[in-house]
Amino acid sequence: ERQKRSIEAARCYGAAVEMKPGFTAAHENLGHLLLTLGDLAPAHRHLAAAHRLDPGNPVTLNNLGLLLRKEGQPDEAVRMFRQALAINPNIQVFHVNLVEAFLSTGRTNDAATAFEAALRRHPDWAGIPQIAGLAERIGRTGAAGNTNRP
């Protein structure tokens, strides 16, 4: 049912893009939907269009990072996540995605550094289950000040 709704939403965003090719939000939303549906080539096309139309949109940068990671370009994904964070460092998922990108390539120290920077900026995130899961994956346990890494 959810996939059916996503496909219908993608059709609607596609129609919006056809009617108004400069409609940034339609490209962004269509690209994100196609990404979640696993249709990477058209997702890339629409997210790239959204980025050309609004290069400072951190959500687009984050979604491009997710796409690039799926396409096997983790270094480019890291670059996109860092750009998104430079624009808006208060979005938790941007930090999570950066740490995940580092972990996916075995860059545990970089992941730990990014994780620690996020917690310094947002210490209240320490108790969030997704953040706690990342802490375990990078070898960090306990309170925000404790690290267990070489």
PDB file of C-alpha atoms in Angstrom:
ATOM      1  CA  GLU A   1       0.000   0.000   0.000  1.00  0.00           C
ATOM      2  CA  ARG A   2       2.774   2.431   0.908  1.00  0.00           C
ATOM      3  CA  GLN A   3       4.683   1.674  -2.292  1.00  0.00           C
ATOM      4  CA  LYS A   4       1.473   2.166  -4.269  1.00  0.00           C
ATOM      5  CA  ARG A   5       1.036   5.616  -2.713  1.00  0.00           C
ATOM      6  CA  SER A   6       4.677   6.464  -3.404  1.00  0.00           C
ATOM      7  CA  ILE A   7       4.267   5.516  -7.048  1.00  0.00           C
ATOM      8  CA  GLU A   8       1.147   7.681  -7.325  1.00  0.00           C
ATOM      9  CA  ALA A   9       2.934  10.580  -5.627  1.00  0.00           C
ATOM     10  CA  ALA A  10       5.838  10.150  -8.063  1.00  0.00           C
ATOM     11  CA  ARG A  11       3.373  10.406 -10.963  1.00  0.00           C
ATOM     12  CA  CYS A  12       1.970  13.626  -9.516  1.00  0.00           C
ATOM     13  CA  TYR A  13       5.423  15.154  -9.008  1.00  0.00           C
ATOM     14  CA  GLY A  14       6.349  14.031 -12.510  1.00  0.00           C
ATOM     15  CA  ALA A  15       3.314  15.840 -13.882  1.00  0.00           C
ATOM     16  CA  ALA A  16       4.278  18.953 -11.906  1.00  0.00           C
ATOM     17  CA  VAL A  17       7.800  18.841 -13.377  1.00  0.00           C
ATOM     18  CA  GLU A  18       6.358  18.437 -16.875  1.00  0.00           C
ATOM     19  CA  MET A  19       4.117  21.481 -16.388  1.00  0.00           C
ATOM     20  CA  LYS A  20       6.776  23.576 -14.680  1.00  0.00           C
ATOM     21  CA  PRO A  21      10.350  22.328 -15.267  1.00  0.00           C
ATOM     22  CA  GLY A  22      11.793  24.917 -12.871  1.00  0.00           C
ATOM     23  CA  PHE A  23       9.700  23.699  -9.929  1.00  0.00           C
ATOM     24  CA  THR A  24      12.512  22.869  -7.521  1.00  0.00           C
ATOM     25  CA  ALA A  25      10.391  21.220  -4.834  1.00  0.00           C
ATOM     26  CA  ALA A  26       8.783  18.904  -7.393  1.00  0.00           C
ATOM     27  CA  HIS A  27      12.210  17.783  -8.623  1.00  0.00           C
ATOM     28  CA  GLU A  28      13.415  17.340  -5.030  1.00  0.00           C
ATOM     29  CA  ASN A  29      10.386  15.342  -3.923  1.00  0.00           C
ATOM     30  CA  LEU A  30      10.281  13.259  -7.093  1.00  0.00           C
ATOM     31  CA  GLY A  31      14.008  12.518  -6.788  1.00  0.00           C
ATOM     32  CA  HIS A  32      13.609  11.474  -3.166  1.00  0.00           C
ATOM     33  CA  LEU A  33      10.630   9.247  -3.940  1.00  0.00           C
ATOM     34  CA  LEU A  34      12.452   7.591  -6.839  1.00  0.00           C
ATOM     35  CA  LEU A  35      15.456   7.068  -4.576  1.00  0.00           C
ATOM     36  CA  THR A  36      13.305   5.325  -1.963  1.00  0.00           C
ATOM     37  CA  LEU A  37      11.752   3.214  -4.723  1.00  0.00           C
ATOM     38  CA  GLY A  38      15.237   2.221  -5.901  1.00  0.00           C
ATOM     39  CA  ASP A  39      14.941   3.888  -9.313  1.00  0.00           C
ATOM     40  CA  LEU A  40      18.376   5.492  -9.123  1.00  0.00           C
ATOM     41  CA  ALA A  41      18.977   6.920 -12.614  1.00  0.00           C
ATOM     42  CA  PRO A  42      15.821   9.063 -12.705  1.00  0.00           C
ATOM     43  CA  ALA A  43      16.304   9.913  -9.016  1.00  0.00           C
ATOM     44  CA  HIS A  44      19.756  11.218  -9.897  1.00  0.00           C
ATOM     45  CA  ARG A  45      18.371  13.263 -12.780  1.00  0.00           C
ATOM     46  CA  HIS A  46      15.715  14.948 -10.619  1.00  0.00           C
ATOM     47  CA  LEU A  47      17.933  15.523  -7.590  1.00  0.00           C
ATOM     48  CA  ALA A  48      20.614  17.006  -9.855  1.00  0.00           C
ATOM     49  CA  ALA A  49      17.949  19.293 -11.380  1.00  0.00           C
ATOM     50  CA  ALA A  50      16.814  20.370  -7.903  1.00  0.00           C
ATOM     51  CA  HIS A  51      20.448  21.050  -6.981  1.00  0.00           C
ATOM     52  CA  ARG A  52      21.007  23.148 -10.127  1.00  0.00           C
ATOM     53  CA  LEU A  53      17.872  25.159  -9.366  1.00  0.00           C
ATOM     54  CA  ASP A  54      18.685  25.627  -5.658  1.00  0.00           C
ATOM     55  CA  PRO A  55      22.308  24.695  -4.893  1.00  0.00           C
ATOM     56  CA  GLY A  56      22.028  25.803  -1.267  1.00  0.00           C
ATOM     57  CA  ASN A  57      19.180  23.470  -0.308  1.00  0.00           C
ATOM     58  CA  PRO A  58      20.537  21.194   2.439  1.00  0.00           C
ATOM     59  CA  VAL A  59      17.766  18.616   1.982  1.00  0.00           C
ATOM     60  CA  THR A  60      18.702  18.212  -1.673  1.00  0.00           C
ATOM     61  CA  LEU A  61      22.373  17.908  -0.729  1.00  0.00           C
ATOM     62  CA  ASN A  62      21.517  15.254   1.854  1.00  0.00           C
ATOM     63  CA  ASN A  63      19.404  13.311  -0.641  1.00  0.00           C
ATOM     64  CA  LEU A  64      22.166  13.542  -3.239  1.00  0.00           C
ATOM     65  CA  GLY A  65      24.491  12.107  -0.602  1.00  0.00           C
ATOM     66  CA  LEU A  66      22.140   9.188  -0.019  1.00  0.00           C
ATOM     67  CA  LEU A  67      21.903   8.600  -3.759  1.00  0.00           C
ATOM     68  CA  LEU A  68      25.665   8.777  -4.285  1.00  0.00           C
ATOM     69  CA  ARG A  69      26.184   6.305  -1.470  1.00  0.00           C
ATOM     70  CA  LYS A  70      23.761   3.885  -3.138  1.00  0.00           C
ATOM     71  CA  GLU A  71      25.586   4.426  -6.416  1.00  0.00           C
ATOM     72  CA  GLY A  72      28.856   3.377  -4.780  1.00  0.00           C
ATOM     73  CA  GLN A  73      30.391   6.841  -4.493  1.00  0.00           C
ATOM     74  CA  PRO A  74      30.912   7.197  -0.728  1.00  0.00           C
ATOM     75  CA  ASP A  75      33.493   9.989  -0.947  1.00  0.00           C
ATOM     76  CA  GLU A  76      31.109  12.127  -3.001  1.00  0.00           C
ATOM     77  CA  ALA A  77      28.338  11.232  -0.548  1.00  0.00           C
ATOM     78  CA  VAL A  78      30.489  12.475   2.332  1.00  0.00           C
ATOM     79  CA  ARG A  79      31.065  15.726   0.453  1.00  0.00           C
ATOM     80  CA  MET A  80      27.296  16.220   0.027  1.00  0.00           C
ATOM     81  CA  PHE A  81      26.546  15.435   3.677  1.00  0.00           C
ATOM     82  CA  ARG A  82      29.235  17.887   4.798  1.00  0.00           C
ATOM     83  CA  GLN A  83      27.776  20.584   2.548  1.00  0.00           C
ATOM     84  CA  ALA A  84      24.293  19.947   3.959  1.00  0.00           C
ATOM     85  CA  LEU A  85      25.684  20.228   7.500  1.00  0.00           C
ATOM     86  CA  ALA A  86      27.547  23.423   6.685  1.00  0.00           C
ATOM     87  CA  ILE A  87      24.230  24.978   5.684  1.00  0.00           C
ATOM     88  CA  ASN A  88      22.154  23.516   8.498  1.00  0.00           C
ATOM     89  CA  PRO A  89      24.001  21.709  11.301  1.00  0.00           C
ATOM     90  CA  ASN A  90      20.820  21.237  13.329  1.00  0.00           C
ATOM     91  CA  ILE A  91      19.307  18.400  11.309  1.00  0.00           C
ATOM     92  CA  GLN A  92      20.027  15.114  13.062  1.00  0.00           C
ATOM     93  CA  VAL A  93      19.682  12.908   9.981  1.00  0.00           C
ATOM     94  CA  PHE A  94      22.426  14.862   8.182  1.00  0.00           C
ATOM     95  CA  HIS A  95      24.848  13.935  10.977  1.00  0.00           C
ATOM     96  CA  VAL A  96      23.653  10.335  11.022  1.00  0.00           C
ATOM     97  CA  ASN A  97      24.095  10.036   7.257  1.00  0.00           C
ATOM     98  CA  LEU A  98      27.630  11.439   7.427  1.00  0.00           C
ATOM     99  CA  VAL A  99      28.605   8.950  10.148  1.00  0.00           C
ATOM    100  CA  GLU A 100      26.950   6.103   8.197  1.00  0.00           C
ATOM    101  CA  ALA A 101      28.852   7.068   5.037  1.00  0.00           C
ATOM    102  CA  PHE A 102      32.147   6.932   6.905  1.00  0.00           C
ATOM    103  CA  LEU A 103      31.240   3.595   8.487  1.00  0.00           C
ATOM    104  CA  SER A 104      30.274   2.109   5.119  1.00  0.00           C
ATOM    105  CA  THR A 105      33.851   2.580   3.919  1.00  0.00           C
ATOM    106  CA  GLY A 106      35.534   1.435   7.124  1.00  0.00           C
ATOM    107  CA  ARG A 107      36.551   4.971   8.125  1.00  0.00           C
ATOM    108  CA  THR A 108      35.749   4.403  11.778  1.00  0.00           C
ATOM    109  CA  ASN A 109      37.952   7.209  13.090  1.00  0.00           C
ATOM    110  CA  ASP A 110      36.296   9.719  10.737  1.00  0.00           C
ATOM    111  CA  ALA A 111      32.903   8.358  11.809  1.00  0.00           C
ATOM    112  CA  ALA A 112      33.833   8.804  15.465  1.00  0.00           C
ATOM    113  CA  THR A 113      35.075  12.340  14.847  1.00  0.00           C
ATOM    114  CA  ALA A 114      31.838  13.284  13.040  1.00  0.00           C
ATOM    115  CA  PHE A 115      29.781  11.614  15.764  1.00  0.00           C
ATOM    116  CA  GLU A 116      31.621  13.466  18.527  1.00  0.00           C
ATOM    117  CA  ALA A 117      31.225  16.785  16.713  1.00  0.00           C
ATOM    118  CA  ALA A 118      27.479  16.176  16.452  1.00  0.00           C
ATOM    119  CA  LEU A 119      27.188  15.391  20.168  1.00  0.00           C
ATOM    120  CA  ARG A 120      29.267  18.421  21.147  1.00  0.00           C
ATOM    121  CA  ARG A 121      26.851  20.576  19.177  1.00  0.00           C
ATOM    122  CA  HIS A 122      23.733  18.656  20.303  1.00  0.00           C
ATOM    123  CA  PRO A 123      24.417  16.859  23.612  1.00  0.00           C
ATOM    124  CA  ASP A 124      20.686  16.224  24.036  1.00  0.00           C
ATOM    125  CA  TRP A 125      20.855  13.732  21.147  1.00  0.00           C
ATOM    126  CA  ALA A 126      22.861  11.236  23.230  1.00  0.00           C
ATOM    127  CA  GLY A 127      19.746   9.416  24.438  1.00  0.00           C
ATOM    128  CA  ILE A 128      18.116   8.972  21.023  1.00  0.00           C
ATOM    129  CA  PRO A 129      18.053   5.273  20.034  1.00  0.00           C
ATOM    130  CA  GLN A 130      19.430   5.860  16.519  1.00  0.00           C
ATOM    131  CA  ILE A 131      22.322   7.869  17.973  1.00  0.00           C
ATOM    132  CA  ALA A 132      22.938   5.188  20.615  1.00  0.00           C
ATOM    133  CA  GLY A 133      23.091   2.584  17.836  1.00  0.00           C
ATOM    134  CA  LEU A 134      25.712   4.615  16.001  1.00  0.00           C
ATOM    135  CA  ALA A 135      27.672   4.993  19.234  1.00  0.00           C
ATOM    136  CA  GLU A 136      27.897   1.226  19.553  1.00  0.00           C
ATOM    137  CA  ARG A 137      28.986   0.832  15.930  1.00  0.00           C
ATOM    138  CA  ILE A 138      31.897   3.235  16.367  1.00  0.00           C
ATOM    139  CA  GLY A 139      32.924   1.760  19.708  1.00  0.00           C
ATOM    140  CA  ARG A 140      31.563   4.541  21.844  1.00  0.00           C
ATOM    141  CA  THR A 141      29.625   3.651  24.972  1.00  0.00           C
ATOM    142  CA  GLY A 142      28.329   5.392  28.051  1.00  0.00           C
ATOM    143  CA  ALA A 143      27.888   9.100  28.523  1.00  0.00           C
ATOM    144  CA  ALA A 144      28.643  11.679  25.866  1.00  0.00           C
ATOM    145  CA  GLY A 145      32.160  12.188  27.139  1.00  0.00           C
ATOM    146  CA  ASN A 146      33.320   8.574  26.991  1.00  0.00           C
ATOM    147  CA  THR A 147      34.912   7.056  23.920  1.00  0.00           C
ATOM    148  CA  ASN A 148      36.318   3.583  23.510  1.00  0.00           C
ATOM    149  CA  ARG A 149      38.338   3.789  20.348  1.00  0.00           C
ATOM    150  CA  PRO A 150      42.003   3.294  19.655  1.00  0.00           C
TER     151      PRO A 150
END
